Short mmCIF file of C-alpha atoms in Angstrom, two decimals:
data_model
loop_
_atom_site.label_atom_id
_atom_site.label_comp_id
_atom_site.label_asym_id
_atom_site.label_seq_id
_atom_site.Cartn_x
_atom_site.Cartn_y
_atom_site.Cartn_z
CA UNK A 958 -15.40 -2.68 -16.78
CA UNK A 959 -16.91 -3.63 -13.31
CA UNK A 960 -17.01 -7.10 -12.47
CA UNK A 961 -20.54 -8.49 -10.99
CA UNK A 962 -19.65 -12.04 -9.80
CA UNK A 963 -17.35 -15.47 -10.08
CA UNK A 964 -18.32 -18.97 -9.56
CA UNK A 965 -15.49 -21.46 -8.85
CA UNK A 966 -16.41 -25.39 -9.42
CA UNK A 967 -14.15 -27.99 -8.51
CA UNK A 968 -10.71 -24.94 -8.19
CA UNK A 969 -8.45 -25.42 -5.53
CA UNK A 970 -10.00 -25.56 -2.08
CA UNK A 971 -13.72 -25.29 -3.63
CA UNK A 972 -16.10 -27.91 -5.03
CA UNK A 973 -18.44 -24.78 -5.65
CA UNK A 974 -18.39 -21.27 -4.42
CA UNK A 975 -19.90 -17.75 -5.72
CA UNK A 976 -18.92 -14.65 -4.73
CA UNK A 977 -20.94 -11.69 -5.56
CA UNK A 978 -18.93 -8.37 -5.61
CA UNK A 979 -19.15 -4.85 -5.03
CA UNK A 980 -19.10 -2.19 -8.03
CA UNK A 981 -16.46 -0.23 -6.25
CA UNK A 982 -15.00 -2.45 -3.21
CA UNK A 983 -15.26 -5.86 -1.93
CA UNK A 984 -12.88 -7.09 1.05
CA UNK A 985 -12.64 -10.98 1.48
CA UNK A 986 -11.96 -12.19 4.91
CA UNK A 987 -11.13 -15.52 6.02
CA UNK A 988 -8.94 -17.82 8.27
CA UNK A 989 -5.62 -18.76 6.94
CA UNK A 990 -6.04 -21.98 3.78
CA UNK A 991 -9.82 -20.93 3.21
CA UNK A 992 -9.34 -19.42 -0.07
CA UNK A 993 -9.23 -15.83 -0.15
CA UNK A 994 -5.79 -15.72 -2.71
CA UNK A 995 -8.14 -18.87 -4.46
CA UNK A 996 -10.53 -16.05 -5.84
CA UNK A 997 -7.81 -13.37 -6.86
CA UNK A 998 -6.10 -16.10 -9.00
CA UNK A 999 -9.32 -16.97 -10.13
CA UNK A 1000 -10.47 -13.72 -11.23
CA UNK A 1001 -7.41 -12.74 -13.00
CA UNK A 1002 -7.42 -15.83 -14.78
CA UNK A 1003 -10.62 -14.82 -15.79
CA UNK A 1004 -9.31 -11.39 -17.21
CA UNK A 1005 -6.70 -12.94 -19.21
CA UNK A 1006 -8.19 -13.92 -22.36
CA UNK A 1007 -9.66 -9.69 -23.01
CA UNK A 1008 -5.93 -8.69 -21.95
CA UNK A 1009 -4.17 -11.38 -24.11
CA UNK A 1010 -5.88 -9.42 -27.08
CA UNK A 1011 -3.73 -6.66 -27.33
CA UNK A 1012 -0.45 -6.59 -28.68
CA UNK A 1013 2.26 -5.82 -25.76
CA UNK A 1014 0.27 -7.86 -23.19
CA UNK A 1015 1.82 -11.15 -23.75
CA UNK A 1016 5.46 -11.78 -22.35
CA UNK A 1017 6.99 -15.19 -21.64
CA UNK A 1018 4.89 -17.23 -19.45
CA UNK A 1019 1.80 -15.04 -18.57
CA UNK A 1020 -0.43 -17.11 -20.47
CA UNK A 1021 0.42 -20.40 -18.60
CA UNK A 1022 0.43 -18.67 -15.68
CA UNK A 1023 -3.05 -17.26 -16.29
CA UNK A 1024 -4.52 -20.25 -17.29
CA UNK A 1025 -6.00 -23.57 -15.12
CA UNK A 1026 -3.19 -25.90 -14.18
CA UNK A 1027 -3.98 -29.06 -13.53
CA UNK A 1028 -3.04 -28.26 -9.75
CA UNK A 1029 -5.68 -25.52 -9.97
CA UNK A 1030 -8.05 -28.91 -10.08
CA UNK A 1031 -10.29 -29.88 -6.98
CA UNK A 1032 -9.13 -33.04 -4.85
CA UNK A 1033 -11.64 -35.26 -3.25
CA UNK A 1034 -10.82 -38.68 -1.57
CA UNK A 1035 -12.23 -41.27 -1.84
CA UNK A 1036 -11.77 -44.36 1.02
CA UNK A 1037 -11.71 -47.99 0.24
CA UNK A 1038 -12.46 -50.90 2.39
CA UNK A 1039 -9.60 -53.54 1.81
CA UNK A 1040 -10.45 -57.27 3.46
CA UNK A 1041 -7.22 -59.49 3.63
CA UNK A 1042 -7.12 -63.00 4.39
CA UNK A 1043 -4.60 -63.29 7.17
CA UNK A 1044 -4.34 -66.78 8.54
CA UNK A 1045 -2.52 -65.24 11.67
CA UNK A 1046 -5.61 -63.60 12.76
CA UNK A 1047 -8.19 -64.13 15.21
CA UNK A 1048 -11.15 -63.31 12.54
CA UNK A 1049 -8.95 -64.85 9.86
CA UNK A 1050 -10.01 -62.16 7.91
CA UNK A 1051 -8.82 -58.46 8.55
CA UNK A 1052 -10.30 -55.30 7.25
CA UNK A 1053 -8.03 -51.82 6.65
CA UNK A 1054 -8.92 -48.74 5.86
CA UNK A 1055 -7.01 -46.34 2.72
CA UNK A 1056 -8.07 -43.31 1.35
CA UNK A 1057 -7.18 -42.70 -2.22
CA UNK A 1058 -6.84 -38.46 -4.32
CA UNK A 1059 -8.93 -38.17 -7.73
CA UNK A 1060 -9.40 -34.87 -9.44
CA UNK A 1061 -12.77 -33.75 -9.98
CA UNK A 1062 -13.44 -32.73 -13.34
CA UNK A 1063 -14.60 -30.40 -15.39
CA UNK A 1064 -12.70 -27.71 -13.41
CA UNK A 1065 -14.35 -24.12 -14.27
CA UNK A 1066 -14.19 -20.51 -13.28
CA UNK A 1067 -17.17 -18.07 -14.60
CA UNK A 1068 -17.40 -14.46 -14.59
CA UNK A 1069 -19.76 -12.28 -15.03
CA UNK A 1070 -18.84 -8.67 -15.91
CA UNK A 1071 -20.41 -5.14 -17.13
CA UNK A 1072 -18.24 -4.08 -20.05
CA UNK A 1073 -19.81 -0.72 -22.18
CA UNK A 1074 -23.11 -0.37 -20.60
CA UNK A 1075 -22.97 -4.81 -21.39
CA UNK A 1076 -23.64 -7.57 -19.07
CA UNK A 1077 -21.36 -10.53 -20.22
CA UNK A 1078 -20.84 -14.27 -18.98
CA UNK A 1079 -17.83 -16.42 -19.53
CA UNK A 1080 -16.47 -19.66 -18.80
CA UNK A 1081 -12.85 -20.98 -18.84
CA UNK A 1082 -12.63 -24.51 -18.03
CA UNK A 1083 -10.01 -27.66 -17.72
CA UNK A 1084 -11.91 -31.10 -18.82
CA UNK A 1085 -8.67 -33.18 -18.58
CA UNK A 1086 -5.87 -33.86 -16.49
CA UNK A 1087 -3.04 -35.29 -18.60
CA UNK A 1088 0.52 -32.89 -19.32
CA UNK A 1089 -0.93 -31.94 -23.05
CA UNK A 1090 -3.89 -30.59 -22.05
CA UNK A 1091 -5.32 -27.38 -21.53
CA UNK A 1092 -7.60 -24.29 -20.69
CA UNK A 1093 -10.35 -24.41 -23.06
CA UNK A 1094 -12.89 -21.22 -23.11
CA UNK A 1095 -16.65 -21.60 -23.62
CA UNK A 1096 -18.73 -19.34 -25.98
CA UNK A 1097 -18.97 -15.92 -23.60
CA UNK A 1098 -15.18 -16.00 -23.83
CA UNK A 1099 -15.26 -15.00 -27.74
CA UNK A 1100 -17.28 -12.34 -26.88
CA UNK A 1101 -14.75 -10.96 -24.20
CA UNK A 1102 -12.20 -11.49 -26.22
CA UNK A 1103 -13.36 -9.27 -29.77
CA UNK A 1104 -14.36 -6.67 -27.05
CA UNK A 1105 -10.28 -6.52 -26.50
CA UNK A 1106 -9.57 -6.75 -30.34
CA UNK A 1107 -12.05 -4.08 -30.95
CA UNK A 1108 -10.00 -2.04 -28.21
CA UNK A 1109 -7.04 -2.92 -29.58
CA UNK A 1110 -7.74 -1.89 -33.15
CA UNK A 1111 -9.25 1.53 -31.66
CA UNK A 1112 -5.93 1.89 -30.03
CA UNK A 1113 -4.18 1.91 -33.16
CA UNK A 1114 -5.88 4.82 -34.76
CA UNK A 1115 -4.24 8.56 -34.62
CA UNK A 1116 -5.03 9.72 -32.38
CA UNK A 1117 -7.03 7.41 -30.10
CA UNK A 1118 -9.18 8.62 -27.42
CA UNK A 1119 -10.16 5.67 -26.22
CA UNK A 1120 -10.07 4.96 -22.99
CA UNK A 1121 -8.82 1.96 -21.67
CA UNK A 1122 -9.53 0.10 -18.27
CA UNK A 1123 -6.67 -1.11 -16.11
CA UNK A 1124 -6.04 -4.48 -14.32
CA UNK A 1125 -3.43 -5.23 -11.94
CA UNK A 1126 -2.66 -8.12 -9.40
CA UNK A 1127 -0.34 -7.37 -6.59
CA UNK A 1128 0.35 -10.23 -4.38
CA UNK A 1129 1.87 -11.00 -1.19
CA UNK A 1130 5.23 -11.43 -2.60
CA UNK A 1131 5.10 -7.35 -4.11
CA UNK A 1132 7.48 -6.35 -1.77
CA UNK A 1133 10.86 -6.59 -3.89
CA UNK A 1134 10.16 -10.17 -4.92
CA UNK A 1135 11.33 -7.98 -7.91
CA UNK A 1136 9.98 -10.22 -10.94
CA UNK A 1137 12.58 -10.24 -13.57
CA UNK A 1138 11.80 -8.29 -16.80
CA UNK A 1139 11.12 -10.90 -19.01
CA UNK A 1140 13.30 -11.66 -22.26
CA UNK A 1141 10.97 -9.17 -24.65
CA UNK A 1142 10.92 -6.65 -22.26
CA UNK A 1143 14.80 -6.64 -21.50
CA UNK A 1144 15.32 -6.73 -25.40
CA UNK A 1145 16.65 -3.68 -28.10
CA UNK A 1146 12.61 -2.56 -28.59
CA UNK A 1147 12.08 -2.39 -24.54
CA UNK A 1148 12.11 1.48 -24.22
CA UNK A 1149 9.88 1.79 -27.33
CA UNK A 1150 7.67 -0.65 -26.19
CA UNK A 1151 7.12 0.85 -22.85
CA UNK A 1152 6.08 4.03 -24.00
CA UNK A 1153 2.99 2.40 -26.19
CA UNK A 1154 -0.36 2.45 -24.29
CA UNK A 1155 -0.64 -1.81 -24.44
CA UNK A 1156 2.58 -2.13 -22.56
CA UNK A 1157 0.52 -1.33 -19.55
CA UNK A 1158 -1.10 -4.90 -19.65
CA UNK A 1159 2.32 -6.41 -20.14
CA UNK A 1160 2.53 -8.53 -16.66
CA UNK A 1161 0.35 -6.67 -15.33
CA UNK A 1162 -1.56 -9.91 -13.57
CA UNK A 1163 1.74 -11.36 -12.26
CA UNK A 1164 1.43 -11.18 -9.01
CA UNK A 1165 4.81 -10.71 -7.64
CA UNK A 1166 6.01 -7.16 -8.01
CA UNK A 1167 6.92 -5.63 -11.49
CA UNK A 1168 8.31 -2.30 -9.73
CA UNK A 1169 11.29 -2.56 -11.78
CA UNK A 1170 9.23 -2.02 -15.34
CA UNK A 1171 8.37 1.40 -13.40
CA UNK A 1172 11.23 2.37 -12.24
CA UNK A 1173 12.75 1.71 -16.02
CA UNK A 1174 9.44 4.05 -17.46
CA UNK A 1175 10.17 6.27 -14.61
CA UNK A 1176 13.78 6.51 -15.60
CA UNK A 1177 13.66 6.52 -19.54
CA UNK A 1178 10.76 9.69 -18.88
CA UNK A 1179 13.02 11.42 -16.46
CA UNK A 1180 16.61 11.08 -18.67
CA UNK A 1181 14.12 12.29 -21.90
CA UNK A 1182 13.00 15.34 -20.16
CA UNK A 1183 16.52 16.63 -18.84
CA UNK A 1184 17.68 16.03 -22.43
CA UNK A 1185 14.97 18.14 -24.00
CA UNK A 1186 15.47 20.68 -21.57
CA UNK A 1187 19.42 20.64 -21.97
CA UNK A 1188 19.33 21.15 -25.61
CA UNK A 1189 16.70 23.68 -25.20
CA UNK A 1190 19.38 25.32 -22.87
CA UNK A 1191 22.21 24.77 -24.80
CA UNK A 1192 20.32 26.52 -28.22
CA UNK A 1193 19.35 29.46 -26.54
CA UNK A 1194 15.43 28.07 -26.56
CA UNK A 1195 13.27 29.33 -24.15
CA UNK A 1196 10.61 26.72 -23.35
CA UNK A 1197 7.23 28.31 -23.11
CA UNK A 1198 4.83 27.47 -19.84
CA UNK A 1199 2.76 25.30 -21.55
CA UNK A 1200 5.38 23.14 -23.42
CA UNK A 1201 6.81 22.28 -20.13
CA UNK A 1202 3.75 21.58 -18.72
CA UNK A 1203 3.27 18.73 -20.84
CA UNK A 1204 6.31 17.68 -20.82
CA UNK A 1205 6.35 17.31 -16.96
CA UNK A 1206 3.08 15.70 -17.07
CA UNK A 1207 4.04 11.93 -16.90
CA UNK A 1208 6.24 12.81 -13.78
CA UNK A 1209 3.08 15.06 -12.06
CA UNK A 1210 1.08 12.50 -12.47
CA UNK A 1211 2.90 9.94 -10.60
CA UNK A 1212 4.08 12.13 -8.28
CA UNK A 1213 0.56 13.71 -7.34
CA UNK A 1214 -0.56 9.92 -6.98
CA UNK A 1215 2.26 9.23 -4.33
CA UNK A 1216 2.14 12.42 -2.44
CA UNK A 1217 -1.76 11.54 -2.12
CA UNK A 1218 -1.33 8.27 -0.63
CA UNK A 1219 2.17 8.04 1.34
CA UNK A 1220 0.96 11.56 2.73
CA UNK A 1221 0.54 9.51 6.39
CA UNK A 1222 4.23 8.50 6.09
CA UNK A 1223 5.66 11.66 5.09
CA UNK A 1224 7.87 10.11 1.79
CA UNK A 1225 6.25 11.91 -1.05
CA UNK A 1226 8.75 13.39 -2.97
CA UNK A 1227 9.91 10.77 -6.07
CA UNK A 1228 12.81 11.95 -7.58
CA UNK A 1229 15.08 10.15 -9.82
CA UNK A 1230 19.03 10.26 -8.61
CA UNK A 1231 21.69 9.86 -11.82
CA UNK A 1232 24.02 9.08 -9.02
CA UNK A 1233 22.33 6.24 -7.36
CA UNK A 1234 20.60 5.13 -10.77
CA UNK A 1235 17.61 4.61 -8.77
CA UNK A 1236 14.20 6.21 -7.56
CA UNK A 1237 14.51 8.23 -4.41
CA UNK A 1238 11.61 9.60 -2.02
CA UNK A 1239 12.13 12.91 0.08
CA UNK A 1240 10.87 13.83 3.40
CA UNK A 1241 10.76 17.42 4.98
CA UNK A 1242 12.54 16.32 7.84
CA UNK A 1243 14.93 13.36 6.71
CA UNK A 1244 15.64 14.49 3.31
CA UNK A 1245 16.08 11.85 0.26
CA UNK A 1246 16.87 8.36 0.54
CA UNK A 1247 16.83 5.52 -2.41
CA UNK A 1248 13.20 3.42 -1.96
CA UNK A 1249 15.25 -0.17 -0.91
CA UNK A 1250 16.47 2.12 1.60
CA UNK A 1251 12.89 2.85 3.06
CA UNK A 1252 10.81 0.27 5.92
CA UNK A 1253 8.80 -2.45 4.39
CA UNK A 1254 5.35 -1.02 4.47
CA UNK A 1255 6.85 2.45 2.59
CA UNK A 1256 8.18 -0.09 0.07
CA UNK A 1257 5.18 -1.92 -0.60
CA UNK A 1258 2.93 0.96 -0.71
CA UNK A 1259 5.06 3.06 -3.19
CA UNK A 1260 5.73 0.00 -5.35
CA UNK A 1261 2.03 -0.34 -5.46
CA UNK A 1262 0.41 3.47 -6.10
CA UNK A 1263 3.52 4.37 -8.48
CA UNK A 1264 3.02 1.01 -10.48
CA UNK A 1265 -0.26 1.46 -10.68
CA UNK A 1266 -0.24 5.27 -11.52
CA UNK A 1267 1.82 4.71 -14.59
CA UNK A 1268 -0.35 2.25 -15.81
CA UNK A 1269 -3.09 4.73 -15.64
CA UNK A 1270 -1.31 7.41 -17.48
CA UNK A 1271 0.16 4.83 -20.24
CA UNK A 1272 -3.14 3.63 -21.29
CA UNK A 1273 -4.74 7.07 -21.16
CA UNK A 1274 -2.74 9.73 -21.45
CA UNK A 1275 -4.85 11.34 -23.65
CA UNK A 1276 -6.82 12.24 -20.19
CA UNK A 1277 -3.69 14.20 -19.15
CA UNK A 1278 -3.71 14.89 -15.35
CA UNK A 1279 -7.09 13.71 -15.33
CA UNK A 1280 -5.49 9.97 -15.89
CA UNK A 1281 -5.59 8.44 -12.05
CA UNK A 1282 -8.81 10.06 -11.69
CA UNK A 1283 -10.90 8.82 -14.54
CA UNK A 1284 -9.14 5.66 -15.53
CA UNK A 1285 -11.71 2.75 -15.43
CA UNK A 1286 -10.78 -1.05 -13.75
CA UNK A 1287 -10.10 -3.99 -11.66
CA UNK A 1288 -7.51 -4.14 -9.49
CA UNK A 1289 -6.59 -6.91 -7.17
CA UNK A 1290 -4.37 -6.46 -3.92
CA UNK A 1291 -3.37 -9.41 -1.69
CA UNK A 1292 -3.12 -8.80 2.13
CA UNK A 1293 -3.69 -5.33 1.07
CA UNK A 1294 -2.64 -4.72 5.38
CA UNK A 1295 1.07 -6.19 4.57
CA UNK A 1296 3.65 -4.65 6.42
CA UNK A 1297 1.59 -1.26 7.54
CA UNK A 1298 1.32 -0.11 11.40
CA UNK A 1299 -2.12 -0.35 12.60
CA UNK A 1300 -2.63 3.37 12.09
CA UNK A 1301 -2.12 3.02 8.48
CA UNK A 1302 -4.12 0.33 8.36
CA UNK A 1303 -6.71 2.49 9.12
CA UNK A 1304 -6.64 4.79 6.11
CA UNK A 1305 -4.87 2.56 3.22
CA UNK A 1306 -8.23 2.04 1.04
CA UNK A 1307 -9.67 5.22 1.83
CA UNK A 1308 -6.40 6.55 0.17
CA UNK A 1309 -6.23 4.11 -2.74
CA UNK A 1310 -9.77 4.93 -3.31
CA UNK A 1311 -10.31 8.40 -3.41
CA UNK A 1312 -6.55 8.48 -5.58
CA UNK A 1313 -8.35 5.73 -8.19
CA UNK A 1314 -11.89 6.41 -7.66
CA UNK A 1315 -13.46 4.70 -10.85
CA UNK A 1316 -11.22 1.46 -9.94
CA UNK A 1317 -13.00 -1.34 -8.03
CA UNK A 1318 -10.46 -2.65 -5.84
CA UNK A 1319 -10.99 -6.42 -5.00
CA UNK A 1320 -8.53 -6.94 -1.66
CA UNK A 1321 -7.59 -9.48 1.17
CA UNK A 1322 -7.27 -8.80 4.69
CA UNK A 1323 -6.52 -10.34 8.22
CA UNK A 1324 -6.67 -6.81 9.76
CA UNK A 1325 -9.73 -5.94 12.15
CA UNK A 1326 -8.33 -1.67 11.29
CA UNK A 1327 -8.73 -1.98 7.93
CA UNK A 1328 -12.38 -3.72 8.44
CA UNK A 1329 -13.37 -0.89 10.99
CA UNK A 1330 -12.84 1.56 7.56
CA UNK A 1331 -15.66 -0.51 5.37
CA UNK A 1332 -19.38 -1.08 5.72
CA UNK A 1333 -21.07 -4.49 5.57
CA UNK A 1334 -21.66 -4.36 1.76
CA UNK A 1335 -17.86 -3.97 0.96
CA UNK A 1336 -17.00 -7.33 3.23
CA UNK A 1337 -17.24 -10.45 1.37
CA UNK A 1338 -17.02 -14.05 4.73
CA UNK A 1339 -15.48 -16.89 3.14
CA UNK A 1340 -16.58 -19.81 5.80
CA UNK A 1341 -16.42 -23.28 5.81
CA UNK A 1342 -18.65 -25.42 7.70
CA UNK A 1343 -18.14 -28.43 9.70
CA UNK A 1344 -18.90 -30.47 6.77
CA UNK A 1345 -16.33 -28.91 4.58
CA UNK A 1346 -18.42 -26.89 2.69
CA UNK A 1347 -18.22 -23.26 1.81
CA UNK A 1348 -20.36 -20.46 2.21
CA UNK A 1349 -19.84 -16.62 1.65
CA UNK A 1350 -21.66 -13.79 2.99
CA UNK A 1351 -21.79 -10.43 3.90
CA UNK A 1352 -21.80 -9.50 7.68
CA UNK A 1353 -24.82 -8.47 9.09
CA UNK A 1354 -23.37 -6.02 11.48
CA UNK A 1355 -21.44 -3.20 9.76
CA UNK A 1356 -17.84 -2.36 11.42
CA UNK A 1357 -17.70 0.78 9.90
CA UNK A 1358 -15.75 3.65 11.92
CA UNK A 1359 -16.19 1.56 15.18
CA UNK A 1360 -13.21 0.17 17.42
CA UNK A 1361 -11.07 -2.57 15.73
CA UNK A 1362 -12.07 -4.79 18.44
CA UNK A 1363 -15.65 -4.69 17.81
CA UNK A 1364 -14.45 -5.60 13.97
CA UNK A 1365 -12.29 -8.00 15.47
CA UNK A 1366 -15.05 -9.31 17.23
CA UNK A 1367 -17.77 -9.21 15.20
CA UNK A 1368 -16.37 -9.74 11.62
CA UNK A 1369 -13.58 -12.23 12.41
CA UNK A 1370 -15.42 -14.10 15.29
CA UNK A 1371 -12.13 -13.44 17.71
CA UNK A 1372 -11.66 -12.36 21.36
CA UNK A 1373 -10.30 -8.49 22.20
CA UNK A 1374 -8.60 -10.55 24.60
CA UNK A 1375 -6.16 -13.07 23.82
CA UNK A 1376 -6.88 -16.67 25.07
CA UNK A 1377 -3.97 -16.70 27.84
CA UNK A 1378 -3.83 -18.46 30.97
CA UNK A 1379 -3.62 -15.02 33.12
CA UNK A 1380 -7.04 -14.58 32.06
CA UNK A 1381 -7.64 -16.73 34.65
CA UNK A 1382 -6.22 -14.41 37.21
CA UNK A 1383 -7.07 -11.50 35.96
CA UNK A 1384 -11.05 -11.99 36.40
CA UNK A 1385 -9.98 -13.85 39.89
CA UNK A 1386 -8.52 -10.73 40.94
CA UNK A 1387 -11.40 -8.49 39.64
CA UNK A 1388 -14.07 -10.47 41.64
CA UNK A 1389 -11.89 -9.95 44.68
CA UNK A 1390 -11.34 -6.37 44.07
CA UNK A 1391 -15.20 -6.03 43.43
CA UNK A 1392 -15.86 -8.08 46.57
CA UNK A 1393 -14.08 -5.43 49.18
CA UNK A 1394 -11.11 -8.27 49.06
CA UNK A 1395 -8.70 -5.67 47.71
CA UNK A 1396 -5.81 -6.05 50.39
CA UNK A 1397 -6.12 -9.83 51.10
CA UNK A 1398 -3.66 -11.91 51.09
CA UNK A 1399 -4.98 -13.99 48.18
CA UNK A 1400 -5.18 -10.61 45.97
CA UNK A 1401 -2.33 -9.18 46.94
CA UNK A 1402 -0.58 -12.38 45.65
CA UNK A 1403 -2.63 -12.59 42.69
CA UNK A 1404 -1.65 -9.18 41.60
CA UNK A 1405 2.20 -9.42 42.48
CA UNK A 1406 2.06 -12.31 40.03
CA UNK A 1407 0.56 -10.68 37.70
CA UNK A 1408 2.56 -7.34 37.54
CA UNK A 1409 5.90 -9.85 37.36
CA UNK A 1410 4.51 -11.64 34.20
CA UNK A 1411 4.16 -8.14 32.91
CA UNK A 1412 0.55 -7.41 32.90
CA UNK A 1413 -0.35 -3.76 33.66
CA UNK A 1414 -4.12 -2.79 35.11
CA UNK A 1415 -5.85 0.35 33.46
CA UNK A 1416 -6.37 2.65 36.33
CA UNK A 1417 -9.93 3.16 35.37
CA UNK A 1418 -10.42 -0.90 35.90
CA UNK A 1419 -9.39 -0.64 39.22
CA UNK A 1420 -11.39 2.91 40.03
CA UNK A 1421 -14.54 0.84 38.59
CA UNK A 1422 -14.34 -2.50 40.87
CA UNK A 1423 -13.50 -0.32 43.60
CA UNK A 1424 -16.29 1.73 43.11
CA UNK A 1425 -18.53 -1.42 42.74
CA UNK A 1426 -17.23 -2.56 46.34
CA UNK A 1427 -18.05 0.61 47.55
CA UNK A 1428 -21.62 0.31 46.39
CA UNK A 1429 -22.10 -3.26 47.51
CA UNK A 1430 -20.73 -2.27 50.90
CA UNK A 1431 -23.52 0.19 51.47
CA UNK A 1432 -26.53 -2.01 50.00
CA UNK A 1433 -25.44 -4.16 52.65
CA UNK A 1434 -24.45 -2.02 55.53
#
């Protein structure tokens, strides 16, 4: 499943907006309240009603959550001219000014996706705003939806080879705002639900993080393989090569994903500790430590890649180690910069791409390193005019392995330099420099002030105005 486009009318922020989007990546960039996390709510309320068909998908909750609340609808004010009579006046009569909120309605998010060599269009709408009412779906939406009970019934067969796509949401609040297994999951049938290829769409467009249904998975794999391999032990039973190939493959799989991806960090060793009861990652040089133990940006990667790797290999295990690599899907990643030094920055969706190369990734960013790894087509410019209305494009200038600040620049319409008053004094000083003015008193101040706020000159600044003074001093000697 690819998805081609999504129109928004009267959601959120936007009266109308379309965003067209890349088979394989699209990056939204915007300012701060101009709806990039709009569109990735949108769209995965847009996935629901395919995901909702199959059996372990629903858990308390996710389908109010994935449907259009009547928050979700647009806001437009409206202002009213109010005359008074007000004998205590001058003009007797006085006239005030109030502005008044209505919700614009019919509220509606459409998607358009390629599903099995298919082009599809659907519609979920809200038409009314009182507490009883609902999301209703338009005609395109029965379609999606007996494409996911036609999945789901080929699921069901022994054995199934289909293979499945994945979705996923992971929001800015993935890092440890640990959503708690819900009721169903926590219940007697949990560990024989999680190892049935559906559970992989249970929660899986929650936004907030659902590391700890992994790290159960990871656990319940890891305690079933030491068993097998105890009693093997314990009988005398030599396990042949192959045997414990497969069994290790749920494990490899994971663990090739992670090594792949935290490979810049160095933590790419999972392990599961008895002791601790709890996931550890090893490093060559600092040896194993238990994930909450790790930096932010470690955290929030791993939760990520080992979340999404054991979806993968849940819904299609049937692909074996092949599972990361050919698993179809849609995956959406808030702020997908969070927490990561700028040189990380730099190589996060290369990384996630060439780990989950058939996925499209759909991702938010305020970071000019991670724009500097894209071309043009990838980045999607949410912009709002100075009428209020929206408009999204893609960049004509392409930031692709150039200098952040030229991304920065460029794509985000920001100064390399910050907008500080030393500015000021900095260019001062450089015209003074350039001028042959180096040692007067005036630039000698200048600088002294400077240096004490804590700015430092780049050598090769100076070395060019002075070599600019040098040749100015000669055109006019």
């Amino acid at each position: 499943m690819k998805l081609n486009s999504i129109t928004l009318r009267n959601f959120r922020c936007f009266q109308h907006a379309h965003l067209e989007l890349h088979p394989q990546l699209s990056v939204l960039v915007a300012n701060n309240g101009q709806g990039k996390t709009t569109f990735l709510d949108a769209i995965s309320i847009a996935l629901w009603p395919y995901i909702n068909e199959f059996d372990l998908a629903n858990s308390a909750g996710s389908s109010k959550r994935n449907s259009i609340a009547v928050s979700d609808v647009y806001l437009s004010k409206k202002n009213f001219q109010d005359y008074q009579d007000d004998p205590m006046s001058k003009d007797r009569f006085n006239t005030t000014y109030r502005s008044v909120m209505s919700r614009r309605l019919p509220c509606e998010i459409q998607a358009e996706a390629k599903i099995q060599d298919k082009t599809i269009s659907w519609i979920r709408f809200r038409d009314k705003e009182t507490p009883n009412s609902h999301t209703k779906d338009n005609k395109g939406c029965k379609e999606l939806r007996q494409l996911g009970k036609e999945a789901q019934k080929e699921l069901r067969k022994e054995p199934s080879t289909i293979t499945l796509p994945i979705f996923a949401y992971y929001g800015t609040g993935r890092l440890w705002n640990k959503a708690r297994l819900t009721e169903r999951s926590k219940g007697e049938n949990y560990p024989q639900d999680s190892n049935i290829a559906s559970f992989a769409y249970r929660d899986c467009l929650n936004p907030a993080s659902n590391y700890r249904q992994f790290e159960n998975w990871f656990a319940n794999v890891h305690q079933h393989i030491m068993s097998i391999r105890m009693s093997a032990e314990l009988s005398g039973e030599i396990m042949e090569d192959k045997e414990l190939k497969l069994l290790f493959q749920p494990l490899r799989v994971i663990r090739e994903a992670v090594k792949f991806v935290l490979s810049e960090v160095g933590w790419v060793d999972i392990q599961y500790s008895i002791e601790e009861k709890s996931i550890t990652l090893g490093h060559g040089k600092y040896g194993h430590l238990t994930v909450n133990q790790l930096s932010d940006g470690i955290q929030a990667v791993f939760a990520l890649v080992a979340d999404l790797a054991y979806r993968c290999y849940l819904l299609n295990n049937h692909l074996g180690d092949e599972a990361i690599k050919q698993t179809p899907g849609i995956i959406l990643i808030d702020e997908v910069d969070m927490h990561l030094h700028p040189k990380w920055q730099q190589t996060i969706l290369t990384q996630l791409r060439t780990a989950f190369p058939k996925i499209q990734f759909i991702v938010t960013t305020h970071s000019p390193q991670v724009l500097s790894t894209v071309a043009a087509e990838n980045i999607r410019l949410i912009e709002q005019d100075e009428n209020g209305d929206y408009r999204i494009t893609t960049p004509e200038f392409s930031p692709l392995a150039h200098e952040s600040g030229t991304a920065l620049a460029q794509i985000m319409d920001t100064q390399r330099e910050p907008p500080l008053p030393i500015q000021d004094d900095i260019r001062r000083y450089e015209q003074l420099v350039r001028d042959g003015k180096e040692k007067s008193a005036e630039a000698q101040n200048l600088r002294q002030q400077m240096e004490q706020a804590g700015y430092q000159f780049h050598q090769s600044d100076l070395d060019t105005w002075r070599f600019l003074a040098t040749l100015k001093d000669k055109q006019h000697g």
